[in-house]
Amino acid sequence: NAGVMQNPRHLVRRRGQEARLRCSPVKGHSHVYWYRQLPEEGLKFMVYLQKENIIDESGMPKERFSAEFPKEGPSILRIQQVVRGDSAAYFCASSLQGLENTEAFFGQGTRLTVV
Amino acid sequence: KQEVTQIPAALSVPEGENLVLNCSFTDSAIYNLQWFRQDPGKGLTSLLLIQSSQREQTSGRLNASLDKSSGRSTLYIAASQPGDSATYLCAVRGIYSGAGSYQLTFGKGTKLSVIP
């Protein structure tokens, strides 16, 4: 009964490279959320996806960031041309339903370091 | 815009002591409030979920209360243990128009240290 699985746990990228973060939700969950935690800051919402659809991307930076949740496979958060300011912990959460009273379960996070 | 504040930012207590962590939010129009635990370098573990219609939830030595009208929640930990040392996060799911209601708004957390 695996929970939310994120990989890699740690990722180091040079400035200008691409970062791909993967998230496999709890089995049976079709709703995925991505959050970012900057050093000394609280978690900030980035994007909410259902299978093959982006529902709410109001927290995503307008450029370089994209997310997908294909019919098959994990959700992917992609950051192109990374900069030092992208260094953060990125957390994925999933829920069984997208209803407002639904509990969210979080993964261990991917810690991205841009050098 | 919803803002969540947690006080204190850090707390150190001797083992066995009962303690209270505080969370306040600016907009009382919420669906629910969730308390999480975060260990250093680790992910978030959900502790308790309180729906807006509820006053409190209990799990083992943990009790969370919610006063929606005043925008406050407390997490009570009884008989604290060194293993309780972690950062405790409070998050609310607000009632917004459109898709925004799916977001959780987090506080910055209270870092708890329980001294043996």
GROMACS .gro file of C-alpha atoms in nm:
model
  231
    1ASN     CA    1   0.000   0.000   0.000
    2ALA     CA    2   0.250   0.258  -0.122
    3GLY     CA    3   0.185   0.624  -0.060
    4VAL     CA    4   0.277   0.907  -0.293
    5MET     CA    5   0.611   0.827  -0.454
    6GLN     CA    6   0.838   1.099  -0.583
    7ASN     CA    7   1.165   1.059  -0.765
    8PRO     CA    8   1.435   1.148  -0.762
    9ARG     CA    9   1.464   1.244  -0.396
   10HIS     CA   10   1.755   1.474  -0.474
   11LEU     CA   11   1.838   1.637  -0.805
   12VAL     CA   12   2.133   1.858  -0.893
   13ARG     CA   13   2.125   2.059  -1.212
   14ARG     CA   14   2.352   2.323  -1.361
   15ARG     CA   15   2.203   2.654  -1.460
   16GLY     CA   16   2.035   2.626  -1.798
   17GLN     CA   17   1.964   2.254  -1.777
   18GLU     CA   18   1.624   2.093  -1.755
   19ALA     CA   19   1.481   1.931  -1.444
   20ARG     CA   20   1.215   1.660  -1.453
   21LEU     CA   21   1.040   1.566  -1.132
   22ARG     CA   22   0.816   1.261  -1.117
   23CYS     CA   23   0.522   1.181  -0.895
   24SER     CA   24   0.324   0.860  -0.871
   25PRO     CA   25   0.005   0.918  -0.668
   26VAL     CA   26  -0.148   0.682  -0.418
   27LYS     CA   27  -0.293   0.387  -0.606
   28GLY     CA   28  -0.642   0.477  -0.718
   29HIS     CA   29  -0.595   0.851  -0.680
   30SER     CA   30  -0.654   1.053  -0.994
   31HIS     CA   31  -0.597   1.402  -0.851
   32VAL     CA   32  -0.244   1.537  -0.820
   33TYR     CA   33  -0.115   1.864  -0.675
   34TRP     CA   34   0.235   2.014  -0.686
   35TYR     CA   35   0.371   2.246  -0.417
   36ARG     CA   36   0.705   2.421  -0.381
   37GLN     CA   37   0.884   2.494  -0.055
   38LEU     CA   38   1.154   2.757  -0.076
   39PRO     CA   39   1.412   2.780   0.204
   40GLU     CA   40   1.259   2.935   0.516
   41GLU     CA   41   0.922   2.965   0.342
   42GLY     CA   42   0.594   2.780   0.365
   43LEU     CA   43   0.470   2.547   0.096
   44LYS     CA   44   0.315   2.727  -0.200
   45PHE     CA   45   0.062   2.575  -0.437
   46MET     CA   46   0.175   2.542  -0.796
   47VAL     CA   47  -0.066   2.329  -0.999
   48TYR     CA   48  -0.357   2.087  -0.972
   49LEU     CA   49  -0.408   1.814  -1.231
   50GLN     CA   50  -0.647   1.533  -1.300
   51LYS     CA   51  -0.570   1.263  -1.548
   52GLU     CA   52  -0.473   1.435  -1.876
   53ASN     CA   53  -0.611   1.771  -1.760
   54ILE     CA   54  -0.470   2.078  -1.589
   55ILE     CA   55  -0.741   2.209  -1.358
   56ASP     CA   56  -0.565   2.497  -1.182
   57GLU     CA   57  -0.218   2.626  -1.267
   58SER     CA   58  -0.254   2.961  -1.095
   59GLY     CA   59   0.058   2.902  -0.885
   60MET     CA   60   0.288   2.810  -1.170
   61PRO     CA   61   0.549   3.060  -1.291
   62LYS     CA   62   0.447   3.181  -1.635
   63GLU     CA   63   0.767   3.072  -1.802
   64ARG     CA   64   0.989   2.761  -1.796
   65PHE     CA   65   0.754   2.554  -1.578
   66SER     CA   66   0.508   2.296  -1.705
   67ALA     CA   67   0.322   1.999  -1.563
   68GLU     CA   68   0.142   1.700  -1.699
   69PHE     CA   69  -0.044   1.394  -1.573
   70PRO     CA   70  -0.082   1.153  -1.864
   71LYS     CA   71  -0.333   0.875  -1.887
   72GLU     CA   72  -0.058   0.625  -1.814
   73GLY     CA   73   0.240   0.689  -1.592
   74PRO     CA   74   0.339   0.942  -1.329
   75SER     CA   75   0.277   1.313  -1.316
   76ILE     CA   76   0.576   1.516  -1.436
   77LEU     CA   77   0.680   1.864  -1.328
   78ARG     CA   78   0.924   2.002  -1.581
   79ILE     CA   79   1.147   2.303  -1.531
   80GLN     CA   80   1.336   2.426  -1.834
   81GLN     CA   81   1.655   2.633  -1.822
   82VAL     CA   82   1.679   2.616  -1.445
   83VAL     CA   83   1.813   2.912  -1.247
   84ARG     CA   84   1.949   2.927  -0.891
   85GLY     CA   85   1.616   3.061  -0.766
   86ASP     CA   86   1.450   2.733  -0.864
   87SER     CA   87   1.641   2.554  -0.587
   88ALA     CA   88   1.371   2.430  -0.351
   89ALA     CA   89   1.187   2.123  -0.231
   90TYR     CA   90   0.905   2.023  -0.463
   91PHE     CA   91   0.624   1.820  -0.311
   92CYS     CA   92   0.352   1.625  -0.481
   93ALA     CA   93   0.022   1.538  -0.318
   94SER     CA   94  -0.267   1.325  -0.431
   95SER     CA   95  -0.628   1.275  -0.333
   96LEU     CA   96  -0.896   1.025  -0.416
   97GLN     CA   97  -1.135   1.293  -0.524
   98GLY     CA   98  -1.109   1.660  -0.603
   99LEU     CA   99  -1.379   1.747  -0.357
  100GLU     CA  100  -1.321   2.023  -0.112
  101ASN     CA  101  -1.344   1.799   0.194
  102THR     CA  102  -1.091   1.546   0.068
  103GLU     CA  103  -0.770   1.475   0.253
  104ALA     CA  104  -0.444   1.527   0.065
  105PHE     CA  105  -0.151   1.287   0.102
  106PHE     CA  106   0.199   1.413   0.035
  107GLY     CA  107   0.513   1.248  -0.099
  108GLN     CA  108   0.867   1.275   0.037
  109GLY     CA  109   0.954   1.555  -0.201
  110THR     CA  110   1.229   1.618  -0.454
  111ARG     CA  111   1.501   1.853  -0.344
  112LEU     CA  112   1.632   2.043  -0.642
  113THR     CA  113   1.967   2.217  -0.621
  114VAL     CA  114   2.077   2.440  -0.907
  115VAL     CA  115   2.450   2.503  -0.918
  116LYS     CA  116  -0.606   3.650   0.000
  117GLN     CA  117  -0.584   3.381   0.265
  118GLU     CA  118  -0.287   3.401   0.502
  119VAL     CA  119  -0.195   3.140   0.760
  120THR     CA  120   0.021   3.223   1.060
  121GLN     CA  121   0.171   2.980   1.309
  122ILE     CA  122   0.296   3.087   1.647
  123PRO     CA  123   0.548   3.023   1.789
  124ALA     CA  124   0.796   2.963   1.509
  125ALA     CA  125   0.996   2.737   1.739
  126LEU     CA  126   0.926   2.568   2.070
  127SER     CA  127   1.142   2.363   2.303
  128VAL     CA  128   0.987   2.161   2.586
  129PRO     CA  129   1.101   1.888   2.827
  130GLU     CA  130   0.979   1.537   2.767
  131GLY     CA  131   0.642   1.458   2.920
  132GLU     CA  132   0.504   1.809   2.898
  133ASN     CA  133   0.170   1.885   2.735
  134LEU     CA  134   0.187   2.156   2.471
  135VAL     CA  135  -0.026   2.362   2.234
  136LEU     CA  136   0.062   2.481   1.885
  137ASN     CA  137  -0.135   2.769   1.737
  138CYS     CA  138  -0.255   2.840   1.386
  139SER     CA  139  -0.453   3.142   1.268
  140PHE     CA  140  -0.600   3.221   0.929
  141THR     CA  141  -0.736   3.546   0.791
  142ASP     CA  142  -1.035   3.424   0.588
  143SER     CA  143  -1.286   3.211   0.778
  144ALA     CA  144  -1.446   3.082   0.457
  145ILE     CA  145  -1.273   2.745   0.457
  146TYR     CA  146  -1.368   2.389   0.369
  147ASN     CA  147  -1.124   2.227   0.607
  148LEU     CA  148  -0.799   2.258   0.799
  149GLN     CA  149  -0.524   2.000   0.805
  150TRP     CA  150  -0.230   1.955   1.041
  151PHE     CA  151   0.088   1.796   0.909
  152ARG     CA  152   0.419   1.688   1.053
  153GLN     CA  153   0.742   1.739   0.859
  154ASP     CA  154   1.067   1.578   0.965
  155PRO     CA  155   1.396   1.732   0.847
  156GLY     CA  156   1.458   1.655   0.482
  157LYS     CA  157   1.142   1.448   0.465
  158GLY     CA  158   0.791   1.481   0.331
  159LEU     CA  159   0.468   1.574   0.503
  160THR     CA  160   0.272   1.332   0.715
  161SER     CA  161  -0.095   1.413   0.761
  162LEU     CA  162  -0.190   1.416   1.128
  163LEU     CA  163  -0.547   1.541   1.148
  164LEU     CA  164  -0.809   1.679   0.910
  165ILE     CA  165  -1.089   1.894   1.050
  166GLN     CA  166  -1.385   1.976   0.829
  167SER     CA  167  -1.534   2.325   0.860
  168SER     CA  168  -1.843   2.182   1.030
  169GLN     CA  169  -1.635   2.011   1.300
  170ARG     CA  170  -1.496   2.153   1.623
  171GLU     CA  171  -1.220   1.904   1.691
  172GLN     CA  172  -1.049   1.583   1.590
  173THR     CA  173  -0.845   1.342   1.800
  174SER     CA  174  -0.583   1.085   1.715
  175GLY     CA  175  -0.393   0.921   1.996
  176ARG     CA  176  -0.208   1.190   2.194
  177LEU     CA  177  -0.306   1.457   1.941
  178ASN     CA  178  -0.613   1.677   1.957
  179ALA     CA  179  -0.686   1.952   1.707
  180SER     CA  180  -0.956   2.212   1.753
  181LEU     CA  181  -1.107   2.453   1.506
  182ASP     CA  182  -1.283   2.785   1.571
  183LYS     CA  183  -1.371   2.891   1.220
  184SER     CA  184  -1.541   3.215   1.315
  185SER     CA  185  -1.232   3.348   1.490
  186GLY     CA  186  -0.993   3.197   1.235
  187ARG     CA  187  -0.803   2.980   1.480
  188SER     CA  188  -0.694   2.624   1.528
  189THR     CA  189  -0.483   2.460   1.796
  190LEU     CA  190  -0.294   2.134   1.800
  191TYR     CA  191  -0.263   1.986   2.147
  192ILE     CA  192   0.005   1.724   2.208
  193ALA     CA  193  -0.022   1.532   2.533
  194ALA     CA  194   0.273   1.380   2.718
  195SER     CA  195   0.528   1.490   2.459
  196GLN     CA  196   0.809   1.252   2.358
  197PRO     CA  197   1.145   1.310   2.187
  198GLY     CA  198   1.001   1.137   1.880
  199ASP     CA  199   0.752   1.422   1.849
  200SER     CA  200   1.036   1.656   1.752
  201ALA     CA  201   0.955   1.787   1.404
  202THR     CA  202   0.806   2.086   1.227
  203TYR     CA  203   0.428   2.103   1.249
  204LEU     CA  204   0.243   2.265   0.961
  205CYS     CA  205  -0.110   2.395   0.947
  206ALA     CA  206  -0.291   2.427   0.613
  207VAL     CA  207  -0.637   2.549   0.516
  208ARG     CA  208  -0.843   2.482   0.208
  209GLY     CA  209  -1.030   2.802   0.134
  210ILE     CA  210  -1.362   2.856  -0.037
  211TYR     CA  211  -1.278   3.039  -0.356
  212SER     CA  212  -1.458   3.083  -0.680
  213GLY     CA  213  -1.338   2.875  -0.970
  214ALA     CA  214  -1.059   2.627  -0.930
  215GLY     CA  215  -0.882   2.802  -0.642
  216SER     CA  216  -1.063   2.602  -0.377
  217TYR     CA  217  -0.840   2.304  -0.448
  218GLN     CA  218  -0.538   2.480  -0.307
  219LEU     CA  219  -0.405   2.436   0.043
  220THR     CA  220  -0.259   2.750   0.200
  221PHE     CA  221   0.017   2.664   0.444
  222GLY     CA  222   0.168   2.838   0.744
  223LYS     CA  223   0.545   2.841   0.786
  224GLY     CA  224   0.526   2.591   1.067
  225THR     CA  225   0.628   2.552   1.429
  226LYS     CA  226   0.956   2.370   1.489
  227LEU     CA  227   0.914   2.157   1.799
  228SER     CA  228   1.201   2.014   2.000
  229VAL     CA  229   1.123   1.774   2.284
  230ILE     CA  230   1.420   1.743   2.518
  231PRO     CA  231   1.475   1.402   2.685
   0.00000   0.00000   0.00000
